[in-house]
């Protein structure tokens, strides 16, 4: 009776009719043919099971796990077929919701990965820009300020003027020293003097010009250049030191 109430069927519409012509299957000729084949196979001794759909009069669509099971007597003869339909509408809906949620999570995950990649690219660009700006500041200080300060220090200055020049030089050192520390990470294990000479070499200054700027001897600069080449793995190699130092920025 529950099954009849489900399809809003009366007894007279069911009695003496093949099962596939009852109201449960009248909604689909294809499903009727499918049931006929299932009954035939079940009558031969097989358990038949398949999923089918049904639309109620109110338009509500439902899913069923349907089976036709053969029943045998004590002699093994098939005497009965039991048809059973289990409502799996809620289960199908839950599975569909789960699948949609998984797809949504996959989309969100891809978007997050894309945003993460974009952020990494942006951070790298910002890092490169910061490095370029620091290099530019250091280069300008060394080319446009330091040489003139050195010349000024060697000129006939009185005591107060020398103090002011020293203060300017010290303040420039304080301003640029953090940049030097960061930028020197690309130069392997160089001493502060070797780092200064490396930057001056990179700017295209000769050994003589470097010696004058740093207030040291030409021989000292030559020795430091030799140590720089050794630490950078350029010893006994025909690689131009300035070109190599410039390539570290690329």
CSV table of C-alpha atoms in Angstrom, one decimal, residues 126-243:
chain,number,residue,atom,x,y,z
A,126,UNK,CA,59.9,44.5,-5.6
A,127,UNK,CA,63.1,42.9,-4.3
A,128,UNK,CA,64.8,43.4,-7.7
A,129,UNK,CA,63.6,47.0,-7.8
A,130,UNK,CA,64.8,47.7,-4.2
A,131,UNK,CA,68.2,46.1,-5.1
A,132,UNK,CA,68.4,48.2,-8.3
A,133,UNK,CA,67.6,51.4,-6.3
A,134,UNK,CA,70.2,50.6,-3.7
A,135,UNK,CA,72.8,49.9,-6.4
A,136,UNK,CA,71.9,53.1,-8.0
A,137,UNK,CA,72.3,55.1,-4.8
A,138,UNK,CA,75.6,53.4,-4.0
A,139,UNK,CA,76.9,54.0,-7.5
A,140,UNK,CA,75.9,57.6,-7.4
A,141,UNK,CA,77.6,58.1,-4.1
A,142,UNK,CA,80.8,56.5,-5.3
A,143,UNK,CA,80.9,58.2,-8.6
A,144,UNK,CA,79.4,61.6,-7.8
A,145,UNK,CA,80.2,62.2,-4.2
A,146,UNK,CA,83.1,60.0,-2.9
A,147,UNK,CA,85.8,61.1,-5.4
A,148,UNK,CA,85.1,64.8,-4.7
A,149,UNK,CA,85.2,64.2,-0.9
A,150,UNK,CA,88.6,62.4,-1.3
A,151,UNK,CA,89.9,65.4,-3.3
A,152,UNK,CA,88.5,67.8,-0.8
A,153,UNK,CA,90.2,65.9,2.1
A,154,UNK,CA,93.5,66.2,0.3
A,155,UNK,CA,93.1,69.9,-0.2
A,156,UNK,CA,94.3,72.6,2.2
A,157,UNK,CA,91.4,72.5,4.7
A,158,UNK,CA,91.5,74.1,8.1
A,159,UNK,CA,90.6,72.1,11.2
A,160,UNK,CA,86.8,72.9,11.2
A,161,UNK,CA,86.5,72.1,7.5
A,162,UNK,CA,88.2,68.7,8.0
A,163,UNK,CA,85.8,67.9,10.8
A,164,UNK,CA,82.8,68.8,8.5
A,165,UNK,CA,84.2,66.7,5.7
A,166,UNK,CA,84.7,63.7,8.0
A,167,UNK,CA,81.2,64.1,9.3
A,168,UNK,CA,79.8,64.1,5.8
A,169,UNK,CA,81.9,61.0,4.9
A,170,UNK,CA,80.8,59.2,8.1
A,171,UNK,CA,77.1,60.0,7.6
A,172,UNK,CA,77.3,58.8,4.0
A,173,UNK,CA,78.8,55.6,5.4
A,174,UNK,CA,76.0,55.2,7.8
A,175,UNK,CA,73.4,55.7,5.1
A,176,UNK,CA,74.9,53.3,2.6
A,177,UNK,CA,76.3,50.6,4.9
A,178,UNK,CA,73.0,48.7,5.2
A,179,UNK,CA,72.8,48.6,1.5
A,180,UNK,CA,76.4,47.3,1.3
A,181,UNK,CA,75.6,44.5,3.7
A,182,UNK,CA,72.6,43.4,1.8
A,183,UNK,CA,74.3,43.6,-1.6
A,184,UNK,CA,77.5,41.9,-0.4
A,185,UNK,CA,75.5,38.7,0.1
A,186,UNK,CA,76.0,38.0,-3.6
A,187,UNK,CA,79.7,38.4,-3.2
A,188,UNK,CA,81.3,35.4,-1.4
A,189,UNK,CA,83.1,36.0,1.9
A,190,UNK,CA,84.6,39.3,0.9
A,191,UNK,CA,86.1,41.7,3.5
A,192,UNK,CA,84.7,45.2,3.8
A,193,UNK,CA,87.7,46.6,1.9
A,194,UNK,CA,87.3,43.9,-0.8
A,195,UNK,CA,83.6,44.8,-1.1
A,196,UNK,CA,84.5,48.5,-1.5
A,197,UNK,CA,87.2,47.7,-4.1
A,198,UNK,CA,84.7,45.3,-5.9
A,199,UNK,CA,82.2,48.1,-6.2
A,200,UNK,CA,84.8,50.5,-7.5
A,201,UNK,CA,86.0,48.0,-10.0
A,202,UNK,CA,82.4,47.4,-11.1
A,203,UNK,CA,82.1,51.2,-11.7
A,204,UNK,CA,85.0,51.0,-14.1
A,205,UNK,CA,87.7,52.7,-12.0
A,206,UNK,CA,91.4,51.8,-12.6
A,207,UNK,CA,93.6,50.5,-9.8
A,208,UNK,CA,95.3,53.9,-9.6
A,209,UNK,CA,92.0,55.7,-9.2
A,210,UNK,CA,90.8,53.2,-6.6
A,211,UNK,CA,94.1,53.6,-4.6
A,212,UNK,CA,93.6,57.4,-4.6
A,213,UNK,CA,90.0,57.2,-3.5
A,214,UNK,CA,90.7,54.7,-0.7
A,215,UNK,CA,93.9,56.4,0.3
A,216,UNK,CA,96.0,53.3,-0.1
A,217,UNK,CA,98.8,52.1,-2.3
A,218,UNK,CA,98.5,50.7,-5.8
A,219,UNK,CA,100.2,47.5,-4.6
A,220,UNK,CA,97.5,47.1,-1.9
A,221,UNK,CA,94.7,47.4,-4.4
A,222,UNK,CA,96.4,44.9,-6.7
A,223,UNK,CA,96.6,42.4,-3.9
A,224,UNK,CA,93.0,42.9,-2.9
A,225,UNK,CA,91.9,42.4,-6.6
A,226,UNK,CA,93.9,39.1,-6.6
A,227,UNK,CA,92.1,37.9,-3.4
A,228,UNK,CA,88.7,38.9,-4.9
A,229,UNK,CA,89.3,36.9,-8.0
A,230,UNK,CA,90.4,33.9,-5.9
A,231,UNK,CA,87.3,34.1,-3.7
A,232,UNK,CA,85.0,34.4,-6.7
A,233,UNK,CA,86.6,31.4,-8.4
A,234,UNK,CA,88.2,33.4,-11.1
A,235,UNK,CA,91.8,32.6,-10.4
A,236,UNK,CA,93.8,31.6,-13.5
A,237,UNK,CA,90.6,32.1,-15.6
A,238,UNK,CA,90.5,34.6,-18.5
A,239,UNK,CA,87.3,36.3,-17.1
A,240,UNK,CA,87.2,40.0,-16.8
A,241,UNK,CA,86.6,40.9,-13.1
A,242,UNK,CA,84.4,43.9,-13.8
A,243,UNK,CA,82.2,42.0,-16.3
